[in-house]
Amino acid sequence: MHRIEIQKGETVLSLDEEGNCAYIVESGSVQITDKVSSQGCYTVGPGEMFGEYGIIEEAHHYSTAVALEDTILVVVPQAEIEEKSASSDPLISLFLNFFMDRCHSLTVRHYGTDEQANIFQSRRTHRQNKIQSSKQEIVERFRIKEELEQALKNDEFVLHYQPIISLRGGYTAGFEALIRWQHPERGLLSPFHFIDIAEKTNMIVPIGEWVFKEACKKSALFNKRAADTNSPELFVSVNISANQFTVPDMVERFKNIAHETAVDVSKIQLEITESILMEDADSSKKMLQELKNFGFQLVLDDFGTGYSSLSYLHQFPIDKLKIDRSFTHDMLNDQDSLEIVRAISGLSHNMDIEIVAEGIETMEQLALYRDLDCHYGQGYLISKPLPEQELYDIIGTRMSFGRKKP
Ligand code: C2E
Ligand code: CA
Ligand code: CA
């Protein structure tokens, strides 16, 4: 969208001219002389729209529009509406295209060249195809939503846990809880197959609550085993989706679950991503502060990707930062990645924020993070995510790093 200034008496659009945008009057007024509809001649003022058929049809205009005074207009291009419609919820896109098609079908073209008639028809066909594909997507989404609801009811979700070790002492410091779906026909599914759709259908809210509750329950068992083996206390880290923060009483619900499961909240970490901080900063800030005051630890996941802004670290009560695994992957071959990792680690030391290095797959990567004095490490080199039963043998063991480089 952009703004244009029109002088009194100037023509904004004229009959039969190609049109591919609509106009919203910001100030001033415009006289429309409509040659087709029964409206005839009328005036539009601030807040009103005209030329919308440019968006619906992308064909020639029906009317002439002339500024009655010096006027400012906001131009809304058809391409922008198309783009927004395509990226919106399929239900919204379906409705928009459906009503545009209705407008199309009600419009009878009385005049115009064959070429214009062809444009008109081809846009209609294009729009009808979009309606068809939105309909299919909505039906498919609804089916998956029902499947996820059923899975939750039938207890088909399970948590696997990936060990996170102290890079200083080598001992297991905690676990990240990672969801899997034990699908009755398709076997064990990774989040890749369903988290995205769970977010789009908002099923992530009840699923995320289940994950949180399950992790709270298991935290006590892991810590009992840690106490029995005289090893350090363990935290359990839970991924929280941005959608969960749109539930107004989310904090209250989490507190209730914590009470119900009698979990020691200081041993539960909530992993959030920057999108939570960006979307509705004030409301999320308040919720995060409440969670933090209640005793949960907060971890900023996938740090360094997306819109990473160091200012978040001042604004939000973050305890730990997880350096995204793409940096771990690249840092030994790419100087820029290495510098970013160095900068994040230096800054976190100054700010008293702990660092978790993700995706460690080689001894070289592990050695580099140890040299940078990062606090925690996680990755396939240390262990893949494991089913609960396999964890009890790990608790109490220690990873040996060999001798540190002189
Ligand atoms: P994430 O939070 O970044 O979790 C880490 C992912 O990296 C996990 O994938 C883990 O298995 C994988 N990983 C760990 N070490 C390595 C390594 O050394 N190399 C490589 N290449 N990968 C490694 P997973 O379990 O498939 O989970 C994928 C994503 O799904 C998670 O990314 C998280 O965004 C989401 N997710 C998982 N569980 C939950 C959940 O309970 N709730 C929500 N909202 N999201 C979840
Ligand atoms: Ca995570
Ligand atoms: Ca991550």
XYZ file of C-alpha atoms and ligand atoms in Angstrom:
454
model
C 0.000 0.000 0.000
C 1.143 3.528 -0.585
C -0.281 7.037 -0.477
C -0.906 9.451 -3.331
C -1.908 13.122 -3.377
C -4.485 14.219 -5.929
C -5.205 17.829 -6.786
C -8.721 19.227 -7.106
C -10.152 18.393 -10.553
C -7.619 15.633 -11.264
C -8.876 12.270 -12.567
C -7.965 9.266 -10.429
C -9.338 6.626 -12.740
C -11.323 6.672 -15.902
C -13.784 4.448 -17.636
C -12.277 1.540 -19.585
C -8.849 2.133 -18.116
C -7.151 -1.074 -16.847
C -7.490 -1.311 -13.078
C -5.582 -3.405 -10.586
C -6.014 -1.484 -7.354
C -8.648 0.026 -5.083
C -8.437 3.370 -3.266
C -9.285 4.425 0.284
C -9.900 8.145 0.813
C -7.720 9.400 3.653
C -8.761 13.037 3.357
C -10.730 15.076 0.811
C -13.454 13.734 -1.477
C -13.883 12.146 -4.871
C -16.805 12.132 -7.258
C -17.565 8.802 -8.903
C -19.537 8.636 -12.116
C -20.607 5.048 -12.555
C -21.653 4.015 -16.058
C -22.869 0.544 -15.252
C -24.526 0.262 -11.880
C -27.685 2.086 -10.884
C -25.773 4.282 -8.474
C -25.002 6.873 -11.153
C -23.061 9.746 -9.688
C -21.995 9.875 -6.025
C -19.315 11.236 -3.700
C -16.898 9.279 -1.501
C -15.194 10.834 1.526
C -12.668 9.933 4.231
C -12.621 6.226 5.169
C -14.572 5.165 2.072
C -13.311 2.953 -0.724
C -13.737 3.039 -4.491
C -12.283 1.265 -7.519
C -12.680 -2.101 -5.714
C -13.556 -3.821 -8.968
C -9.906 -3.326 -9.887
C -9.194 -5.839 -7.129
C -12.034 -8.184 -7.893
C -11.596 -8.359 -11.635
C -8.337 -6.743 -12.618
C -10.206 -5.631 -15.713
C -11.192 -2.198 -16.976
C -13.030 0.239 -14.701
C -16.773 0.867 -14.816
C -16.499 4.401 -13.626
C -14.663 7.669 -13.648
C -13.345 9.192 -10.421
C -12.445 12.870 -10.121
C -11.130 14.679 -7.011
C -13.595 17.320 -5.756
C -10.848 18.936 -3.660
C -7.192 18.286 -2.852
C -7.326 14.679 -1.719
C -5.046 12.050 -0.199
C -5.666 8.428 -1.179
C -4.268 5.132 0.066
C -3.683 2.804 -2.879
C -4.448 -0.879 -2.251
C -2.911 -2.995 -5.032
C -4.609 -6.195 -6.108
C -1.322 -8.120 -5.756
C -1.138 -7.199 -2.090
C -4.654 -8.465 -1.390
C -3.825 -11.702 -3.241
C -0.666 -12.137 -1.187
C -2.445 -11.503 2.125
C -5.304 -13.792 1.165
C -2.899 -16.609 0.217
C -1.017 -16.390 3.512
C -4.139 -16.142 5.668
C -6.075 -18.957 7.278
C -7.596 -21.115 4.478
C -11.063 -20.429 5.871
C -10.579 -16.651 5.492
C -9.087 -17.132 2.043
C -12.031 -19.332 1.056
C -14.572 -16.752 2.195
C -12.778 -13.906 0.465
C -12.504 -15.735 -2.835
C -16.035 -17.033 -2.538
C -17.512 -13.548 -2.078
C -15.340 -12.073 -4.785
C -16.601 -14.773 -7.106
C -20.177 -13.924 -6.099
C -19.482 -10.298 -7.022
C -18.034 -11.474 -10.297
C -21.038 -13.576 -11.139
C -23.445 -10.739 -10.314
C -21.617 -8.349 -12.580
C -22.782 -8.399 -16.139
C -20.279 -6.968 -18.523
C -22.203 -4.872 -21.013
C -19.254 -3.623 -22.912
C -15.543 -4.020 -23.451
C -13.301 -5.656 -25.991
C -12.948 -9.439 -26.425
C -9.560 -9.179 -24.786
C -11.098 -7.569 -21.698
C -13.793 -10.243 -21.606
C -11.060 -12.897 -21.700
C -9.214 -11.316 -18.762
C -12.495 -11.211 -16.893
C -13.176 -14.892 -17.528
C -9.654 -16.085 -16.807
C -9.668 -14.325 -13.425
C -12.926 -16.007 -12.592
C -11.549 -19.439 -13.456
C -8.407 -18.722 -11.413
C -10.507 -17.708 -8.414
C -12.729 -20.772 -8.693
C -9.626 -22.999 -8.670
C -8.452 -21.285 -5.506
C -11.834 -21.842 -3.870
C -11.563 -25.529 -4.712
C -8.068 -25.907 -3.228
C -8.970 -23.931 -0.058
C -11.970 -26.221 0.389
C -9.745 -29.298 0.147
C -7.248 -27.839 2.617
C -10.002 -27.014 5.108
C -11.458 -30.509 4.901
C -7.964 -32.047 5.314
C -7.162 -29.796 8.253
C -10.406 -30.668 9.941
C -9.649 -34.377 9.484
C -6.177 -34.003 11.064
C -7.583 -31.921 13.904
C -10.019 -34.734 14.702
C -7.169 -37.262 14.488
C -5.095 -35.211 16.948
C -8.053 -34.917 19.308
C -8.495 -38.667 19.130
C -4.777 -39.246 19.703
C -4.889 -37.131 22.834
C -7.956 -38.978 24.083
C -6.393 -42.393 23.335
C -3.094 -41.488 25.005
C -1.101 -41.940 21.817
C 1.436 -39.180 22.523
C 4.678 -40.037 24.295
C 7.635 -38.001 25.419
C 11.211 -38.854 24.613
C 13.940 -37.107 26.561
C 17.270 -35.866 25.284
C 20.027 -35.558 27.899
C 21.649 -32.145 28.392
C 25.052 -32.327 30.063
C 27.154 -29.846 31.961
C 30.063 -28.941 29.692
C 32.114 -28.231 32.773
C 31.508 -31.402 34.773
C 30.283 -33.879 32.138
C 27.349 -34.999 34.297
C 23.722 -35.079 33.099
C 22.140 -31.779 34.114
C 18.677 -32.317 32.684
C 16.541 -33.505 29.789
C 14.608 -31.837 27.011
C 11.159 -33.392 26.642
C 10.372 -33.986 22.958
C 6.984 -35.218 21.849
C 6.347 -38.221 19.595
C 3.098 -39.674 18.320
C 2.678 -43.443 18.609
C 0.338 -43.636 15.638
C -1.729 -46.852 15.521
C -1.024 -47.382 11.798
C 1.972 -45.218 10.928
C 4.207 -46.090 13.876
C 6.238 -43.626 15.938
C 5.987 -40.174 14.343
C 8.409 -37.319 15.002
C 7.072 -33.782 15.633
C 7.989 -32.935 12.057
C 4.848 -34.825 10.968
C 2.325 -33.111 13.219
C 3.537 -30.077 15.222
C 2.983 -27.652 12.386
C -0.590 -28.783 11.810
C -1.197 -28.917 15.578
C -0.212 -25.241 15.670
C -2.378 -24.307 12.706
C -5.425 -26.042 14.195
C -4.596 -24.753 17.696
C -4.556 -28.356 18.945
C -1.074 -27.452 20.226
C -2.796 -25.828 23.197
C -4.242 -29.037 24.740
C -1.299 -31.093 23.435
C 1.189 -28.625 24.954
C -0.663 -28.814 28.250
C -0.456 -32.613 28.174
C 3.320 -32.385 27.495
C 3.773 -29.981 30.388
C 1.797 -32.156 32.810
C 3.598 -35.337 31.756
C 7.007 -33.645 32.148
C 6.040 -32.367 35.620
C 5.049 -35.888 36.671
C 8.272 -37.440 35.359
C 10.535 -34.777 36.875
C 10.023 -36.224 40.360
C 10.935 -39.758 39.177
C 14.124 -38.549 37.442
C 15.149 -36.594 40.510
C 14.500 -39.548 42.771
C 16.866 -41.600 40.638
C 19.410 -38.753 40.756
C 19.198 -38.673 44.557
C 19.535 -42.482 44.715
C 22.745 -42.339 42.642
C 24.152 -39.337 44.501
C 24.188 -37.316 41.321
C 23.204 -33.681 40.748
C 19.569 -32.603 40.556
C 17.976 -32.666 37.111
C 15.838 -30.170 35.242
C 13.248 -31.062 32.615
C 12.905 -28.644 29.726
C 9.528 -28.335 27.979
C 8.876 -26.688 24.598
C 6.082 -24.117 24.680
C 4.501 -22.953 21.447
C 3.691 -19.297 20.805
C 0.007 -20.278 20.411
C -0.101 -21.344 24.047
C 0.600 -17.750 25.040
C -2.591 -16.646 23.299
C -4.649 -18.508 25.927
C -5.531 -15.781 28.447
C -5.419 -18.037 31.529
C -2.371 -20.029 30.390
C -0.303 -19.031 33.427
C -3.093 -19.996 35.810
C -3.516 -23.360 34.098
C 0.223 -24.060 34.348
C 0.240 -23.132 38.014
C -2.704 -25.469 38.659
C -0.920 -28.350 36.921
C 2.199 -27.631 38.978
C 0.133 -27.798 42.187
C -1.705 -30.931 41.065
C 1.509 -32.809 40.233
C 3.326 -31.338 43.271
C 6.348 -30.693 41.044
C 9.341 -28.738 42.283
C 8.909 -25.885 39.789
C 12.548 -24.810 40.011
C 13.353 -28.035 38.130
C 11.075 -27.199 35.200
C 12.347 -25.098 32.323
C 10.061 -23.588 29.729
C 11.597 -23.302 26.253
C 10.154 -20.435 24.285
C 11.100 -18.948 20.933
C 11.563 -15.354 19.923
C 8.223 -15.312 18.125
C 6.528 -15.255 21.558
C 8.478 -12.154 22.472
C 7.688 -10.437 19.206
C 4.011 -11.090 18.683
C 2.470 -9.307 21.622
C 5.421 -8.126 23.628
C 3.544 -6.523 26.514
C 1.181 -9.385 27.184
C 3.928 -12.032 26.772
C 6.276 -10.064 28.986
C 3.666 -10.072 31.729
C 2.972 -13.803 31.343
C 6.669 -14.667 31.301
C 7.277 -12.585 34.392
C 4.435 -14.389 36.191
C 5.822 -17.787 35.194
C 9.276 -16.716 36.309
C 7.953 -15.366 39.637
C 6.221 -18.680 40.203
C 9.628 -20.375 39.958
C 9.927 -21.765 36.413
C 13.178 -21.219 34.549
C 12.898 -19.627 31.117
C 14.995 -20.682 28.137
C 15.158 -18.864 24.823
C 15.288 -21.621 22.174
C 16.790 -21.510 18.658
C 18.683 -18.335 19.490
C 20.419 -16.709 16.546
C 17.752 -17.629 13.974
C 14.878 -15.404 12.896
C 14.789 -11.934 14.281
C 17.229 -12.444 17.128
C 17.548 -9.267 18.992
C 19.838 -8.909 21.931
C 17.457 -6.351 23.398
C 15.092 -9.209 24.297
C 17.608 -10.356 26.810
C 17.276 -7.124 28.752
C 13.501 -6.951 28.463
C 12.546 -10.505 29.343
C 13.490 -12.561 32.394
C 15.514 -15.191 30.483
C 17.701 -17.660 32.414
C 19.251 -19.590 29.545
C 19.903 -19.213 25.845
C 20.009 -22.122 23.440
C 22.326 -21.452 20.549
C 20.590 -22.815 17.481
C 22.065 -25.996 16.101
C 22.757 -24.400 12.722
C 25.607 -22.429 14.378
C 27.012 -25.589 15.913
C 26.931 -27.168 12.476
C 28.643 -24.241 10.731
C 31.000 -22.729 13.280
C 34.044 -24.862 12.481
C 33.906 -24.039 8.775
C 32.396 -20.596 8.733
C 34.105 -17.659 10.410
C 30.885 -15.595 10.685
C 29.064 -18.356 12.564
C 32.029 -18.762 14.871
C 32.092 -15.027 15.600
C 28.362 -15.043 16.380
C 28.789 -17.967 18.771
C 31.720 -16.174 20.435
C 29.710 -12.952 20.753
C 26.640 -14.719 22.203
C 28.757 -16.604 24.675
C 30.722 -13.485 25.734
C 27.546 -11.485 26.172
C 25.762 -14.165 28.138
C 28.649 -14.409 30.574
C 28.396 -10.671 31.171
C 24.633 -10.843 31.598
C 24.582 -13.872 33.839
C 22.592 -15.906 31.338
C 23.603 -19.525 30.844
C 24.248 -21.009 27.412
C 23.008 -24.333 26.104
C 24.737 -25.438 22.896
C 22.395 -27.510 20.726
C 23.097 -30.059 18.014
C 26.592 -31.150 19.120
C 27.529 -34.033 16.829
C 31.357 -34.097 16.941
C 34.107 -33.990 19.559
C 35.513 -30.875 17.830
C 32.253 -28.970 18.314
C 32.081 -30.076 21.917
C 35.706 -29.021 22.526
C 35.071 -25.589 21.025
C 32.038 -24.964 23.245
C 34.099 -26.053 26.234
C 36.855 -23.645 25.221
C 34.253 -20.870 25.055
C 33.158 -21.888 28.551
C 29.548 -22.550 27.517
C 27.573 -24.139 30.320
C 25.533 -26.940 28.795
C 25.623 -29.173 25.725
C 23.031 -31.260 23.914
C 23.284 -33.289 20.714
C 23.597 -36.692 19.091
C 27.251 -36.987 20.203
C 26.060 -37.004 23.788
C 22.804 -38.872 23.254
C 19.788 -38.995 20.969
C 16.374 -38.404 22.556
C 15.477 -41.576 24.468
C 12.311 -43.216 25.765
C 11.749 -42.699 29.473
C 12.746 -46.262 30.497
C 16.240 -45.835 29.035
C 16.982 -42.699 31.032
C 17.329 -44.294 34.414
C 20.586 -46.001 33.369
C 22.035 -42.673 32.199
C 21.270 -40.692 35.329
C 24.339 -40.836 37.526
C 26.790 -41.413 34.641
C 29.296 -38.819 33.519
C 30.715 -38.064 30.080
C 34.483 -38.102 29.841
C 35.905 -35.317 27.668
C 39.510 -36.490 27.583
C 42.217 -33.986 28.373
C 41.566 -30.307 27.673
C 43.815 -28.692 25.052
C 46.769 -26.915 26.653
P 13.794 -28.140 19.103
O 13.053 -27.595 20.284
O 14.851 -27.286 18.518
O 14.352 -29.544 19.576
C 15.594 -30.072 19.193
C 15.455 -30.969 18.002
O 16.761 -31.237 17.505
C 14.844 -32.325 18.337
O 14.138 -32.772 17.193
C 16.098 -33.175 18.521
O 15.868 -34.555 18.316
C 16.979 -32.613 17.457
N 18.407 -32.835 17.750
C 18.976 -33.024 18.939
N 20.307 -33.180 18.836
C 20.593 -33.089 17.526
C 21.820 -33.164 16.769
O 22.905 -33.361 17.287
N 21.701 -32.991 15.421
C 20.506 -32.752 14.810
N 20.498 -32.609 13.503
N 19.340 -32.686 15.503
C 19.385 -32.845 16.840
P 12.660 -33.338 17.320
O 12.486 -34.144 18.558
O 12.323 -33.968 16.007
O 11.806 -32.021 17.520
C 11.723 -31.078 16.500
C 11.014 -29.827 16.955
O 9.652 -30.093 17.275
C 11.607 -29.234 18.239
O 12.760 -28.505 17.926
C 10.457 -28.375 18.697
O 10.436 -27.171 17.990
C 9.251 -29.191 18.279
N 8.763 -29.937 19.449
C 9.160 -31.118 19.948
N 8.430 -31.439 21.039
C 7.568 -30.405 21.242
C 6.555 -30.136 22.218
O 6.319 -30.891 23.159
N 5.870 -28.963 22.094
C 6.135 -28.092 21.079
N 5.422 -26.945 21.015
N 7.071 -28.310 20.155
C 7.787 -29.462 20.234
Ca 13.603 -26.877 22.229
Ca 16.151 -25.659 19.397
